[in-house]
mmCIF file of C-alpha atoms in Angstrom:
data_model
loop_
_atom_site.group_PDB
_atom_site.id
_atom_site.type_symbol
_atom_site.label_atom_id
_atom_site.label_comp_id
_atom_site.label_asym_id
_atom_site.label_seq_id
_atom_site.Cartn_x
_atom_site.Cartn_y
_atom_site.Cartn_z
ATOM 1 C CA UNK A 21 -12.105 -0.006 23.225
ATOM 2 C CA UNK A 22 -9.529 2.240 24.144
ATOM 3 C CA UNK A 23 -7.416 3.698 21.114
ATOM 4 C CA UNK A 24 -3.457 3.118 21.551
ATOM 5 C CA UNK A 25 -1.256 4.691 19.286
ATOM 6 C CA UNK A 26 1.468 3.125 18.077
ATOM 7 C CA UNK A 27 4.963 4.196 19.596
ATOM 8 C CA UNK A 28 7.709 6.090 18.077
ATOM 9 C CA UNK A 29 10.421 4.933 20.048
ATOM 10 C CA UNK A 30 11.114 1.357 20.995
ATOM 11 C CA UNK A 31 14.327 -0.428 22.632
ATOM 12 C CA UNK A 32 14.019 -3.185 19.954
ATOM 13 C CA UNK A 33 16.847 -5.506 21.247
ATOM 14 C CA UNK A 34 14.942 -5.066 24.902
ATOM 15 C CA UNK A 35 11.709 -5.961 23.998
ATOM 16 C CA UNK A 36 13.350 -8.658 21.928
ATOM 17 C CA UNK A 37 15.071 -10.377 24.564
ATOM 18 C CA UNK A 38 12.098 -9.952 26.571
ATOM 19 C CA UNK A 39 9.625 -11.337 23.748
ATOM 20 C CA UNK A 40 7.432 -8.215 24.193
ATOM 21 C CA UNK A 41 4.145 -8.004 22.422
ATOM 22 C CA UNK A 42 2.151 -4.602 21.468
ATOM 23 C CA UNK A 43 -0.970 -3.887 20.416
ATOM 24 C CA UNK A 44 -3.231 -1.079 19.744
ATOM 25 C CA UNK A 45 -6.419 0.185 18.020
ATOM 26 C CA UNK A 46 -6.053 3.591 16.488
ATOM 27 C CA UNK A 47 -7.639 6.226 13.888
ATOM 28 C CA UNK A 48 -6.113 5.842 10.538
ATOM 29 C CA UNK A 49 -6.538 9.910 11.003
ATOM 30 C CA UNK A 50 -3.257 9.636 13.000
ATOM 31 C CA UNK A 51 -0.993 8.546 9.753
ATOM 32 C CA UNK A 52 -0.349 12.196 7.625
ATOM 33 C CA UNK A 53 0.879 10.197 4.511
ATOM 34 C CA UNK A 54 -2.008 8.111 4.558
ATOM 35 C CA UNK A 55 -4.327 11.102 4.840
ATOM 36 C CA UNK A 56 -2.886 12.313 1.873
ATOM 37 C CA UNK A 57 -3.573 9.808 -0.519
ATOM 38 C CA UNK A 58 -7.278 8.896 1.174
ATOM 39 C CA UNK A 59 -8.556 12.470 1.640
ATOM 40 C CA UNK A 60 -12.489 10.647 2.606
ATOM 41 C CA UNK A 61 -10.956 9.258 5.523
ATOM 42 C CA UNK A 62 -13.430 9.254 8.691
ATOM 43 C CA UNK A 63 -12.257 9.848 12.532
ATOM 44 C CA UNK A 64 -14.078 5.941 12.847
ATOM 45 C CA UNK A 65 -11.695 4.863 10.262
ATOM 46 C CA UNK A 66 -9.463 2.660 12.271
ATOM 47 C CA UNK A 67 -5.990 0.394 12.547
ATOM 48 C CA UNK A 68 -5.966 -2.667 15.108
ATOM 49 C CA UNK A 69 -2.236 -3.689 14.987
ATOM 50 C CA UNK A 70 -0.002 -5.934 16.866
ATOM 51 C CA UNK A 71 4.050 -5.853 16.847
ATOM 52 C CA UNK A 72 5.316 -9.161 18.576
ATOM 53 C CA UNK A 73 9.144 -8.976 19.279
ATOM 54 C CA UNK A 74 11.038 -11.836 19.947
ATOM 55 C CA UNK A 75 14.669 -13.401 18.960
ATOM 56 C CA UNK A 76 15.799 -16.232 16.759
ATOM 57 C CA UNK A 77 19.029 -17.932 16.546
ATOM 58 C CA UNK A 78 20.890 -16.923 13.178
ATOM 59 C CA UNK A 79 23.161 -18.609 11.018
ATOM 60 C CA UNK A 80 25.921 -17.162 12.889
ATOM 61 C CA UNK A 81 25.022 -18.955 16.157
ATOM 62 C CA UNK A 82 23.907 -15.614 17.670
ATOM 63 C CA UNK A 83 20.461 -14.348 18.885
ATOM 64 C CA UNK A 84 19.132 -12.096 17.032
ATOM 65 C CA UNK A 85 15.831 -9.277 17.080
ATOM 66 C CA UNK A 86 13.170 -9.981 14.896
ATOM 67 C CA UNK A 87 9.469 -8.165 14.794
ATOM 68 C CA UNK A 88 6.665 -9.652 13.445
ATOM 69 C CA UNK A 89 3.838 -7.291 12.699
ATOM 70 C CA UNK A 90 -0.161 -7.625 12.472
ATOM 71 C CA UNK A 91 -1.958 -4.545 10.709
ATOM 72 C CA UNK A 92 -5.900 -5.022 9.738
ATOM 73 C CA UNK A 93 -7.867 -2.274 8.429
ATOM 74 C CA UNK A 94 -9.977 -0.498 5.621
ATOM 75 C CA UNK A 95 -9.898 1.981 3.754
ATOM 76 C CA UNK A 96 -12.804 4.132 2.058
ATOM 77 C CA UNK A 97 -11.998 4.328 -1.665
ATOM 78 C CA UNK A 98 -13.950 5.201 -4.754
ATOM 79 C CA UNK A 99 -14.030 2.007 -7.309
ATOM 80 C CA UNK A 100 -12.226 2.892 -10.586
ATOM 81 C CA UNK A 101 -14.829 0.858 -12.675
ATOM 82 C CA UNK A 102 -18.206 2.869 -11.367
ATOM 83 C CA UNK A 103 -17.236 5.404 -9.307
ATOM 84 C CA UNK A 104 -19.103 4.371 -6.065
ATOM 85 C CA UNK A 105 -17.388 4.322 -2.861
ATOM 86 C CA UNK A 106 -15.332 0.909 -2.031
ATOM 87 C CA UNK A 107 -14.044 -0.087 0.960
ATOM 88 C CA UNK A 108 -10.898 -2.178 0.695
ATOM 89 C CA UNK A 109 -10.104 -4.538 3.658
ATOM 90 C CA UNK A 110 -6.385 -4.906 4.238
ATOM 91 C CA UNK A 111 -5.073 -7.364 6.323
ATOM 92 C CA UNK A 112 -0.333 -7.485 6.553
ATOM 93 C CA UNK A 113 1.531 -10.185 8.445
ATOM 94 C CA UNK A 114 4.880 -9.613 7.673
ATOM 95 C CA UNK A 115 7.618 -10.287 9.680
ATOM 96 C CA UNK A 116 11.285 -8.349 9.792
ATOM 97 C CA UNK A 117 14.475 -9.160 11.102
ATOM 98 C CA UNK A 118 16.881 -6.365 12.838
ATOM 99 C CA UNK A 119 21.235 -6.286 11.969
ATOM 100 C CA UNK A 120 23.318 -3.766 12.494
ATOM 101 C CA UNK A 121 24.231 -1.695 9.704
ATOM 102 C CA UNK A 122 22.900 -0.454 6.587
ATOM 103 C CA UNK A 123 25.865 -1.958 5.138
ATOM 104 C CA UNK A 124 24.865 -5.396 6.405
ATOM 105 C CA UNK A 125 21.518 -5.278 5.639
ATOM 106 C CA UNK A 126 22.412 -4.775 2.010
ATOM 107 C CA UNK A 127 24.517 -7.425 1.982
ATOM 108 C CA UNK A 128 22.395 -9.717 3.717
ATOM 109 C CA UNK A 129 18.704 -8.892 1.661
ATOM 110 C CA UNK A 130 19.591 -11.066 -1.481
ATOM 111 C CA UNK A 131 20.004 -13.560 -0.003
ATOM 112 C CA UNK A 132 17.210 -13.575 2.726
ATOM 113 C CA UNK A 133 13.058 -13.643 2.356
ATOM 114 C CA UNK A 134 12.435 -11.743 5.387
ATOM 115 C CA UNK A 135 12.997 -8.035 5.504
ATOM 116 C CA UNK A 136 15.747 -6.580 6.929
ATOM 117 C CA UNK A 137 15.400 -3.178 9.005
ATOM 118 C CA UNK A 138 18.674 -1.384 10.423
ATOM 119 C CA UNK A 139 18.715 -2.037 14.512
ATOM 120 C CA UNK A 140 18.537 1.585 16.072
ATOM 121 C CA UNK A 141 18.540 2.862 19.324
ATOM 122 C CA UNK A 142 15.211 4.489 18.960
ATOM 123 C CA UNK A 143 12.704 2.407 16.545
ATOM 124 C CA UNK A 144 10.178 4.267 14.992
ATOM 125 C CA UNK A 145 7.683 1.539 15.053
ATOM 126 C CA UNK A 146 4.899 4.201 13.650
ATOM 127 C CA UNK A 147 6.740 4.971 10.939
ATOM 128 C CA UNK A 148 7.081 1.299 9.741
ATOM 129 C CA UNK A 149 3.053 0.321 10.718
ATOM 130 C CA UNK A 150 2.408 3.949 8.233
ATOM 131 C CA UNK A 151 4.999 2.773 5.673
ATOM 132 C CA UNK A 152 3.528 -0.718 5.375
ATOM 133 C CA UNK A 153 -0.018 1.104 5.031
ATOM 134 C CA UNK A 154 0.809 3.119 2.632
ATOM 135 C CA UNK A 155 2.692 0.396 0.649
ATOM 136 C CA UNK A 156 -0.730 -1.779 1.095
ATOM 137 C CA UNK A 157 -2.822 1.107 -1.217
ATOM 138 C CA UNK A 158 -4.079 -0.161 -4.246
ATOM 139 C CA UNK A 159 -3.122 1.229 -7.156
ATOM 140 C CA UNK A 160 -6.690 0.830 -9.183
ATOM 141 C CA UNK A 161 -9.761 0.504 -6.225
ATOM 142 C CA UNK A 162 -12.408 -1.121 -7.218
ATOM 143 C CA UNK A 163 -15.279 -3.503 -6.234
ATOM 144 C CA UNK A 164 -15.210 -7.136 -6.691
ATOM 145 C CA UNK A 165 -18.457 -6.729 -8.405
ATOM 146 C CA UNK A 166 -19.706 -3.479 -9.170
ATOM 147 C CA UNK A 167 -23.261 -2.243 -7.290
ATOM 148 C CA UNK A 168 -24.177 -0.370 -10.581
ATOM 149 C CA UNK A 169 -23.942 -2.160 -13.977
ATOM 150 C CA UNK A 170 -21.288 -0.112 -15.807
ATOM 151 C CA UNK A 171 -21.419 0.589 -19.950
ATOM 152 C CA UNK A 172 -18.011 -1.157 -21.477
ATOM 153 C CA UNK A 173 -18.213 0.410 -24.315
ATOM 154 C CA UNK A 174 -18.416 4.110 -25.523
ATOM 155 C CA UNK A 175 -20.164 4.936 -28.846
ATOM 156 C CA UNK A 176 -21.457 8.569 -29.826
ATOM 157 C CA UNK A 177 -24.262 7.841 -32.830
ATOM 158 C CA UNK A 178 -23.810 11.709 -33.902
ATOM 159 C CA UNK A 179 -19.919 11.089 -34.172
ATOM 160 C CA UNK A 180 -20.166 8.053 -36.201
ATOM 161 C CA UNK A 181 -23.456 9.590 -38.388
ATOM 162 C CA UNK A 182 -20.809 12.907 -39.034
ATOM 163 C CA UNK A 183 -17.998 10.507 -39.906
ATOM 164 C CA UNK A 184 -20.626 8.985 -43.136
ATOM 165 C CA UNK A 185 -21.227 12.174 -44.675
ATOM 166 C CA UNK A 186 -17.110 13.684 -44.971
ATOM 167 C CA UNK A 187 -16.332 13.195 -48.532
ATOM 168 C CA UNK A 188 -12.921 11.040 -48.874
ATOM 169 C CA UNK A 189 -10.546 13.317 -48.625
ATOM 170 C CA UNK A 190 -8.335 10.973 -51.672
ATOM 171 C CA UNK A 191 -11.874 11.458 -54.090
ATOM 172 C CA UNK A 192 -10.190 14.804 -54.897
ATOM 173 C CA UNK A 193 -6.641 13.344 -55.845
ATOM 174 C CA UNK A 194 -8.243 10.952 -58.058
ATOM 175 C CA UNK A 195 -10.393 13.756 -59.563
ATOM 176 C CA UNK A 196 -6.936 15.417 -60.714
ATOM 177 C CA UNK A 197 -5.239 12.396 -61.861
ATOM 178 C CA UNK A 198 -8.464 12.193 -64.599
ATOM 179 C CA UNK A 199 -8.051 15.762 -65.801
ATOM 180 C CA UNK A 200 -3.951 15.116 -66.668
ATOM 181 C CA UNK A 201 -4.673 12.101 -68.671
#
């Protein structure tokens, strides 16, 4: 299959109006921030994604852009639990609707369930598919069900045998409260 990189700059309200679909198959090697957080990355390590532009009447009457965008990958982890290697399948369908301004877009995202992303001249459609990525990281990776049966509980015998033998340290005290009396 032939790898197709996502583009950095897209006429959104073109494709829009032309209902414009993209699609590629790329090495997750080709997103920097990603490599930073998932440093066992493998050039076979890869993103399929599909951006589908298209426009939708709005409440104002008006057409307007929307993108809705298909990202399916893995990525090679190490479980928190037993430190094996993980892989964890990630699969975002989200969908995002374009307006004008900064301003309006903060107006407009109470209110709304989609996201809202500024319409630009140039759209870095890259930079949202790596954004979304690196959004989609877990936080703790782990297995489902660990390969290796992991100890849940942590006990040192020679700590707990050391902790008998201490004398109190309040058997003194009570040793000079005898001698007063």
């Amino acid at each position: 299959m032939k790898h197709e990189p996502a583009p950095h700059r897209l006429d959104v309200r073109a494709m829009a109006l032309s209902g414009q679909t993209s699609r590629g198959h790329e090495p997750l090697l080709n997103y920097e921030r990603l490599v930073q957080d998932l440093p066992d990355l493998q050039a076979d390590s890869l993103l399929n994604w599909a951006a589908k532009f298209d426009t939708r009447t709005g409440t104002n009457g008006k057409d307007e852009p929307w993108l809705k965008l298909d990202l399916a990958t893995a990525f090679p982890m190490v479980c928190q639990r037993c430190l094996a290697p993980v892989e964890i399948n990630v699969a975002i369908a989200r969908e995002f609707r374009f307006v004008a301004s900064e301003a309006l877009a903060e107006e407009q995202d109470d209110d709304c369930e989609e996201d809202l992303l500024v319409l630009a001249r140039e759209f870095d459609l890259a930079a949202l598919i790596e954004d979304e990525l690196v959004m989609a990281l877990p936080l703790i990776p782990r297995h489902e069900t660990c390969p290796v049966l992991m100890p849940m509980s942590a006990t040192d015998p020679d700590f707990e045998a050391s902790e008998h033998n201490k004398p109190n340290p309040f058997a003194a005290l009570s040793g000079l409260l005898k001698t007063k009396t």
